[in-house]
Coordinates of C-alpha atoms and ligand atoms in Angstrom, one line a residue:
M26 CA 0.1 0.1 -0.2
T27 CA 1.4 3.3 -1.1
L28 CA 0.2 4.9 2.0
A29 CA 2.6 2.7 4.2
T30 CA 5.4 3.9 2.3
I31 CA 4.6 7.6 3.2
E32 CA 7.4 9.2 5.2
A33 CA 6.2 10.3 9.1
E34 CA 5.5 13.7 9.2
Q35 CA 7.0 14.5 5.9
G36 CA 3.7 16.2 4.8
L37 CA 2.9 18.0 8.3
R38 CA 6.6 19.4 7.7
A39 CA 5.9 20.4 4.6
A40 CA 2.3 21.8 5.3
L41 CA 3.7 24.0 8.4
A42 CA 6.4 25.3 5.7
L43 CA 3.6 26.6 3.5
D44 CA 0.8 29.1 4.5
P45 CA -2.3 27.7 4.8
A46 CA -3.8 28.8 1.3
G47 CA -0.4 27.2 -0.2
V48 CA -1.9 23.6 1.6
V49 CA -4.9 24.4 0.0
A50 CA -4.0 25.0 -3.6
T51 CA -1.7 22.3 -2.8
I52 CA -5.1 19.7 -2.4
R53 CA -6.5 22.0 -5.6
E54 CA -3.7 21.0 -7.4
S55 CA -3.8 17.2 -6.7
G56 CA -7.5 16.9 -8.3
M57 CA -8.4 14.9 -5.2
K58 CA -11.7 14.4 -4.9
G59 CA -13.2 13.0 -1.2
R60 CA -12.8 8.8 -0.7
G61 CA -15.6 8.9 1.6
G62 CA -18.4 7.6 -1.7
A63 CA -19.6 11.4 -2.8
G64 CA -16.7 12.4 -4.7
F65 CA -16.4 16.5 -3.4
P66 CA -13.2 17.9 -4.7
T67 CA -11.2 18.1 -1.3
G68 CA -9.5 21.0 -1.8
L69 CA -12.8 23.4 -3.1
K70 CA -14.1 22.0 0.4
W71 CA -11.2 22.9 2.4
Q72 CA -11.0 26.4 0.7
L73 CA -15.0 27.0 1.4
A74 CA -14.4 26.2 4.7
A75 CA -11.4 28.5 4.9
E76 CA -13.6 31.4 3.8
A77 CA -16.7 30.9 5.7
V78 CA -17.3 33.4 8.0
A79 CA -16.8 32.2 11.5
P80 CA -18.5 33.0 14.9
D81 CA -15.7 33.2 17.4
G82 CA -13.0 32.4 14.6
V83 CA -13.9 28.7 15.4
R84 CA -13.7 25.9 12.8
Y85 CA -13.9 22.4 13.0
V86 CA -12.2 19.3 11.1
V87 CA -14.2 16.0 11.4
C88 CA -12.9 12.6 10.5
N89 CA -15.7 10.5 9.1
A90 CA -14.6 7.2 10.7
D91 CA -18.4 6.1 10.6
E92 CA -17.6 3.1 7.9
G93 CA -21.2 1.4 8.1
E94 CA -21.5 0.8 3.9
P95 CA -21.7 -3.0 3.7
G96 CA -18.7 -4.3 1.9
T97 CA -16.5 -0.9 2.7
F98 CA -13.6 -1.9 5.3
K99 CA -10.7 -0.3 4.2
D100 CA -10.9 2.8 6.9
R101 CA -10.5 0.0 9.5
V102 CA -7.7 -1.3 8.0
L103 CA -6.2 2.4 7.7
L104 CA -7.4 3.1 11.4
A105 CA -5.7 -0.1 12.5
E106 CA -2.4 0.4 10.6
L107 CA -1.8 3.9 9.6
P108 CA -3.5 6.0 12.4
D109 CA -0.4 8.4 12.5
L110 CA -0.9 9.1 8.8
V111 CA -5.0 9.9 9.1
F112 CA -4.3 12.0 12.0
E113 CA -1.4 13.6 10.2
G114 CA -3.9 14.5 7.6
M115 CA -6.5 16.0 9.8
T116 CA -3.8 18.2 11.8
I117 CA -2.8 19.4 7.7
G118 CA -6.8 20.1 7.4
G119 CA -6.7 21.8 10.7
Y120 CA -3.8 24.3 9.2
A121 CA -5.4 24.7 6.6
I122 CA -8.8 26.1 7.2
G123 CA -7.8 27.6 10.5
S124 CA -9.2 24.9 13.0
H125 CA -7.5 24.5 16.1
E126 CA -10.3 21.5 17.1
G127 CA -10.5 17.9 14.9
I128 CA -12.8 15.2 16.1
C129 CA -12.6 11.7 14.9
Y130 CA -16.3 10.2 14.4
L131 CA -15.6 6.5 15.3
R132 CA -17.9 3.7 14.2
G133 CA -19.4 2.2 17.1
E134 CA -18.4 -1.1 16.4
Y135 CA -15.0 -0.2 16.0
V136 CA -14.7 0.3 19.8
Y137 CA -11.8 -2.1 19.8
L138 CA -9.7 0.1 18.4
L139 CA -10.0 3.1 20.6
A140 CA -7.6 2.3 22.8
D141 CA -5.4 2.5 20.0
L142 CA -6.2 5.4 18.8
E143 CA -5.9 7.2 21.8
A144 CA -2.4 5.7 22.7
C145 CA -1.7 7.2 18.9
L146 CA -3.0 10.6 20.1
E147 CA -1.4 10.5 23.5
R148 CA 1.8 9.8 21.7
R149 CA 1.7 12.6 19.0
R150 CA 1.0 15.3 22.0
A151 CA 4.0 13.7 23.7
A152 CA 6.0 14.2 20.5
G153 CA 4.3 17.8 20.1
L154 CA 2.8 17.1 17.1
L155 CA -0.8 17.5 18.9
G156 CA -1.0 20.4 21.2
P157 CA -0.8 24.4 21.7
D158 CA 2.3 24.3 19.2
V159 CA 2.4 21.6 16.6
A160 CA 5.9 21.0 15.4
G161 CA 7.3 24.5 17.1
S162 CA 5.0 25.8 14.5
G163 CA 2.9 28.3 16.8
F164 CA -0.4 26.3 15.3
A165 CA -2.5 24.8 18.1
F166 CA -4.2 21.8 16.9
D167 CA -5.8 18.3 18.6
I168 CA -8.1 15.9 18.4
T169 CA -10.4 14.0 20.3
I170 CA -12.5 10.9 19.3
H171 CA -16.2 10.3 19.6
L172 CA -18.0 6.9 19.3
G173 CA -20.7 6.5 17.1
S174 CA -23.8 4.4 18.3
G175 CA -23.8 2.4 15.2
A176 CA -26.5 3.9 13.1
Y177 CA -25.6 3.6 9.1
V178 CA -27.3 7.0 8.5
C179 CA -24.7 8.7 10.7
G180 CA -22.2 8.2 8.2
E181 CA -24.2 10.7 6.4
E182 CA -22.4 14.3 7.3
T183 CA -25.0 16.6 8.6
A184 CA -26.7 13.4 10.6
L185 CA -22.9 12.9 11.9
I186 CA -22.9 16.5 12.7
E187 CA -26.1 15.8 14.6
S188 CA -25.0 12.9 16.4
L189 CA -22.0 14.5 17.5
E190 CA -24.2 17.6 19.4
G191 CA -25.9 15.2 21.2
R192 CA -29.0 14.8 19.6
R193 CA -30.5 12.1 17.5
G194 CA -28.7 11.4 13.9
E195 CA -30.5 12.5 11.5
P196 CA -30.0 14.5 8.5
R197 CA -29.9 18.1 8.1
N198 CA -31.4 20.2 5.4
R199 CA -29.1 21.6 2.9
P200 CA -27.8 24.2 2.5
P201 CA -26.3 25.8 4.7
F202 CA -23.5 22.8 3.8
P203 CA -21.3 21.8 7.1
V204 CA -18.4 24.1 5.0
V205 CA -20.7 27.0 6.2
S206 CA -22.8 25.9 8.9
G207 CA -21.5 23.1 10.8
F208 CA -20.4 21.3 14.6
R209 CA -22.2 23.9 16.5
G210 CA -22.9 26.4 13.3
A211 CA -19.5 26.7 12.7
P212 CA -17.4 26.2 9.2
T213 CA -16.9 22.3 9.0
V214 CA -15.0 19.8 7.1
V215 CA -15.6 16.9 7.1
N216 CA -13.6 14.1 5.3
N217 CA -13.5 10.7 5.0
V218 CA -10.3 8.5 6.6
E219 CA -8.7 7.9 3.5
T220 CA -9.6 11.4 2.2
F221 CA -7.0 12.6 5.7
A222 CA -4.6 9.7 4.7
W223 CA -4.1 11.1 0.9
A224 CA -3.8 14.8 2.0
A225 CA -0.7 13.7 3.9
A226 CA 0.6 11.6 1.4
I227 CA 0.0 14.7 -1.0
L228 CA 2.1 17.3 1.4
A229 CA 4.6 14.6 1.3
R230 CA 5.0 13.6 -2.2
G231 CA 3.5 16.8 -3.6
A232 CA 0.2 17.6 -5.8
D233 CA 1.8 16.5 -9.3
W234 CA 3.1 12.8 -8.1
F235 CA -0.9 12.5 -7.1
A236 CA -2.3 13.9 -10.2
H237 CA -0.5 11.7 -12.5
I238 CA -2.0 8.6 -11.3
G239 CA -5.4 7.6 -12.4
T240 CA -7.4 9.8 -15.0
D241 CA -7.8 13.4 -15.8
R242 CA -11.1 13.3 -14.0
S243 CA -9.9 11.0 -11.0
T244 CA -6.4 11.5 -9.7
G245 CA -4.5 9.4 -7.4
P246 CA -4.8 6.2 -6.3
K247 CA -8.4 4.7 -4.5
L248 CA -8.5 1.7 -1.8
L249 CA -11.0 -0.6 -2.4
S250 CA -12.3 -3.1 0.0
V251 CA -13.0 -6.6 -2.0
S252 CA -15.1 -9.2 -1.1
G253 CA -17.7 -11.3 -1.7
D254 CA -17.0 -14.5 -4.0
V255 CA -13.2 -13.8 -4.3
Q256 CA -10.5 -16.1 -3.0
R257 CA -8.6 -13.4 -1.6
P258 CA -10.7 -10.7 0.3
G259 CA -8.8 -8.1 1.4
V260 CA -8.2 -3.8 1.0
Y261 CA -6.1 -3.4 -2.4
E262 CA -5.0 -0.3 -3.7
F263 CA -5.6 0.8 -7.7
P264 CA -4.7 3.9 -9.9
L265 CA -8.8 5.3 -10.2
G266 CA -9.7 4.3 -13.7
V267 CA -9.2 1.0 -13.2
S268 CA -11.3 -1.7 -14.5
I269 CA -13.7 -3.7 -12.5
A270 CA -12.1 -6.9 -14.2
E271 CA -8.8 -6.3 -12.5
V272 CA -9.5 -5.6 -9.5
I273 CA -11.7 -9.3 -9.3
E274 CA -9.0 -10.9 -10.7
A275 CA -6.3 -9.7 -8.6
A276 CA -8.8 -10.8 -5.4
G277 CA -8.9 -14.6 -7.3
G278 CA -13.1 -13.9 -8.2
H279 CA -13.7 -16.9 -10.8
D280 CA -16.7 -16.7 -13.2
A281 CA -18.0 -13.6 -11.4
K282 CA -21.5 -13.0 -12.0
A283 CA -21.9 -10.0 -11.3
A284 CA -19.9 -6.8 -9.0
I285 CA -21.9 -4.9 -6.7
V286 CA -20.0 -1.4 -6.9
G287 CA -20.3 0.9 -4.1
G288 CA -21.6 -1.3 -1.2
A289 CA -25.1 -1.4 -0.8
A290 CA -26.0 2.2 -2.0
G291 CA -23.9 1.0 -5.1
T292 CA -24.7 -0.5 -8.3
C293 CA -24.7 -3.9 -9.8
V294 CA -22.6 -4.5 -12.5
P295 CA -23.4 -7.2 -14.7
A296 CA -20.2 -9.2 -16.2
R297 CA -20.2 -8.2 -19.7
D298 CA -19.3 -4.7 -18.0
F299 CA -16.7 -5.2 -16.3
G300 CA -14.3 -3.6 -18.6
R301 CA -15.7 -0.5 -17.5
A302 CA -14.1 1.8 -15.1
I303 CA -13.9 2.4 -11.1
S304 CA -13.7 6.3 -11.3
Y305 CA -15.9 9.2 -10.3
E306 CA -16.7 9.5 -14.3
D307 CA -17.9 6.0 -15.1
V308 CA -18.7 3.5 -11.9
S309 CA -17.8 5.6 -8.5
T310 CA -17.7 3.6 -5.2
G311 CA -16.4 5.1 -2.0
G312 CA -14.2 1.7 -1.8
A313 CA -16.5 -1.0 -1.6
V314 CA -16.3 -4.0 -4.8
I315 CA -18.5 -6.9 -3.3
V316 CA -18.5 -10.3 -6.3
V317 CA -21.1 -12.3 -6.7
G318 CA -20.3 -15.6 -7.8
P319 CA -22.3 -17.6 -11.1
W320 CA -24.6 -19.7 -8.1
R321 CA -25.7 -16.7 -6.2
D322 CA -29.4 -15.7 -6.4
L323 CA -29.2 -12.0 -7.4
L324 CA -32.9 -11.1 -5.6
E325 CA -31.4 -12.6 -2.3
V326 CA -28.7 -10.5 -2.3
A327 CA -31.4 -7.9 -3.5
E328 CA -33.8 -8.9 -0.5
N329 CA -30.7 -8.7 2.1
L330 CA -29.7 -4.9 1.0
Q331 CA -33.1 -3.9 1.1
W332 CA -33.7 -5.6 4.7
F333 CA -31.0 -3.3 5.4
F334 CA -32.1 0.2 4.1
A335 CA -35.7 -0.6 5.6
N336 CA -34.1 -0.8 9.0
E337 CA -31.0 1.4 8.8
S338 CA -33.4 4.5 7.2
C339 CA -33.9 7.1 9.5
G340 CA -37.7 7.5 9.5
Q341 CA -37.7 11.4 8.9
C342 CA -38.8 11.4 5.0
T343 CA -41.6 9.1 3.6
P344 CA -40.0 8.0 0.4
C345 CA -37.6 6.6 2.5
R346 CA -39.1 5.5 5.5
V347 CA -42.3 3.6 3.2
G348 CA -40.2 2.8 0.2
N349 CA -37.6 0.9 1.3
V350 CA -40.5 -1.3 3.2
K351 CA -42.8 -1.5 0.1
L352 CA -39.7 -2.9 -2.0
L353 CA -38.5 -5.1 0.5
E354 CA -42.5 -6.5 0.5
G355 CA -41.8 -6.6 -3.3
I356 CA -38.8 -8.3 -3.5
R357 CA -40.2 -11.1 -1.3
A358 CA -43.4 -11.3 -3.3
L359 CA -41.3 -11.5 -6.3
R360 CA -39.1 -14.2 -4.8
R361 CA -42.3 -16.3 -3.9
G362 CA -43.3 -16.3 -6.8
E363 CA -46.6 -13.6 -6.3
L364 CA -45.8 -10.4 -8.1
T365 CA -47.3 -9.6 -11.5
V366 CA -45.5 -7.7 -14.3
Q367 CA -47.2 -4.6 -13.7
Q368 CA -46.0 -4.6 -10.0
L369 CA -42.6 -4.8 -10.7
E370 CA -43.0 -2.0 -12.8
D371 CA -44.7 -0.4 -10.2
M372 CA -41.5 -1.0 -7.8
V373 CA -39.4 -0.1 -10.6
S374 CA -41.1 3.7 -10.5
L375 CA -41.0 3.9 -6.6
G376 CA -37.5 3.2 -6.9
Q377 CA -37.3 5.9 -9.4
T378 CA -39.4 8.4 -6.9
M379 CA -37.4 7.4 -4.1
R380 CA -34.5 8.5 -5.7
I381 CA -35.5 11.6 -6.8
A382 CA -38.2 12.4 -3.3
S383 CA -35.7 11.3 -0.5
K384 CA -33.8 13.9 1.8
C385 CA -31.1 12.4 2.3
G386 CA -27.9 10.1 0.0
L387 CA -29.6 6.8 2.0
G388 CA -33.3 7.0 0.9
Q389 CA -31.7 8.1 -2.6
A390 CA -29.2 5.3 -3.2
A391 CA -31.4 2.6 -1.4
P392 CA -33.4 1.6 -4.6
N393 CA -29.6 1.3 -6.8
V394 CA -28.9 -2.4 -6.5
L395 CA -32.5 -3.5 -6.7
L396 CA -32.8 -1.2 -10.2
S397 CA -30.1 -2.2 -11.7
I398 CA -30.7 -5.6 -11.3
I399 CA -33.9 -5.2 -12.8
E400 CA -32.4 -3.7 -15.9
N401 CA -29.3 -5.9 -16.1
Y402 CA -30.8 -9.1 -15.5
R403 CA -34.8 -8.7 -16.9
S404 CA -35.3 -12.2 -18.1
E405 CA -34.0 -13.3 -14.7
V406 CA -35.9 -11.5 -12.8
L407 CA -39.0 -12.4 -15.4
G408 CA -38.4 -15.7 -14.7
H409 CA -39.7 -15.5 -10.9
I410 CA -42.7 -14.5 -12.3
P411 CA -45.5 -17.0 -13.3
V412 CA -46.4 -17.3 -16.6
G413 CA -50.1 -16.0 -16.2
A414 CA -48.8 -12.8 -14.4
R415 CA -46.5 -11.6 -17.3
Ligands
LIG20 C1 -26.3 7.2 4.5 C2 -24.6 7.9 4.5 C3 -23.4 6.9 5.0 C4 -22.9 7.5 5.0 N1 -21.3 7.1 5.2 C5 -20.1 7.5 5.4 C6 -19.0 6.8 6.1 O1 -19.4 5.7 6.8 N2 -18.3 7.3 6.4 C7 -17.4 8.7 5.1 O2 -16.5 8.7 4.8 N3 -18.5 9.1 4.3 C8 -20.3 8.5 4.5 N4 -20.8 9.2 3.7 C9 -21.0 10.2 2.8 C10 -20.6 11.7 3.8 O3 -21.9 11.8 4.0 C11 -19.3 12.6 2.9 O4 -20.0 13.0 2.0 C12 -18.0 12.3 3.3 O5 -18.0 12.1 4.8 C13 -17.3 13.3 2.9 O6 -16.2 13.2 3.1 P1 -15.4 12.6 1.8 O7 -15.3 14.2 1.2 O8 -13.8 12.8 2.0 O9 -15.5 11.8 0.7 C14 -22.3 8.8 3.9 C15 -23.5 9.5 3.3 C16 -24.5 8.7 3.2 C17 -25.5 9.5 2.2
LIG21 S1 -33.8 9.6 2.9 FE1 -34.3 8.2 4.8 S2 -32.1 8.2 5.8 FE2 -32.1 9.9 4.6 S3 -33.4 11.3 6.0 FE3 -35.1 10.7 4.6 S4 -35.5 8.8 6.3 FE4 -33.9 9.3 6.7

């Protein structure tokens, strides 16, 4: 993994040798887009937070370590193996936007990492890499860890902020975006664990190094959590633009029928499209590639994922709260051979409505896998409908 080869604190030293605007410019020049899924340009996010009006001059840096997407586990590996690099990236982010306080929002199920992460922060304080005078620069920055409680929706940045403020984790209306008004109403940068790690690497190796990896619109390397029907599941690093076929081959997936790229909220890509690229301009993902073997019933996969969304919907808006339950009931009826073609079309229409009418990304993405299965495996799906009901 390239990140494991980055020399400790080289990025932080390089950042502190620049002024904050220079750090933002370096991240912008790298072309990096956020590694958490939405793909927002990181340098622009930092610039917007730095320029936003901050009451009392307070700004926050939040590391989104909630990692609840089924099939995604690369952030867990980073936090376990390279926590210094992640905290270094947060410190660089703090310097860039003028923040003195970082918060790492750690997924509740990752509580077993907490003691090691706290120890890492203590070591960094003792080494002068956190605290009132980071690396003798006069810049003050420290990081605390906040443990989540197991809600997938709390990975959505505004729900995460609500949770940080001690409320029920429900997404906020946007605008205002967190860069303008986030934690406690202050400008807040929320970035993924991997984004912070690459930010430290970019400062260490230079924007050009990063920008020359990947494609024009999807720069840099990307960590992918590869799981499912493969011989060697694990975290892999590829330049963005890599084909799905290459990823599956590296992990030892043979005769795969499909790949669910992007996790439960992603899309089901059929084998004939394995030449497509993993990138922001083609098939994008926060990091999950779930390989589906040739023997699997795709509707069983769809049922499993729809059940997940029906359970994880925060219930705030109707399209998601009701829609996920209706889609789950529909998949179950389909599998029992009790659905008509018209009812299947109604499910597609409901899924399309959820995409546009749900309040946050959870409900907007919840029908994705089902809709892509219905679109790409139509004859297999229709095979579950009794002949008289077609
Ligand atoms: C339901 C839902 C769950 C999410 N979970 C995560 C998560 O676990 N980790 C993450 O980094 N981003 C997650 N996101 C995306 C965040 O809202 C946000 O876009 C991201 O943390 C920004 O970081 P980045 O720009 O570095 O990608 C989630 C979004 C939604 C809608
Ligand atoms: S889309 Fe779902 S998770 Fe998001 S606000 Fe609506 S009910 Fe809550």
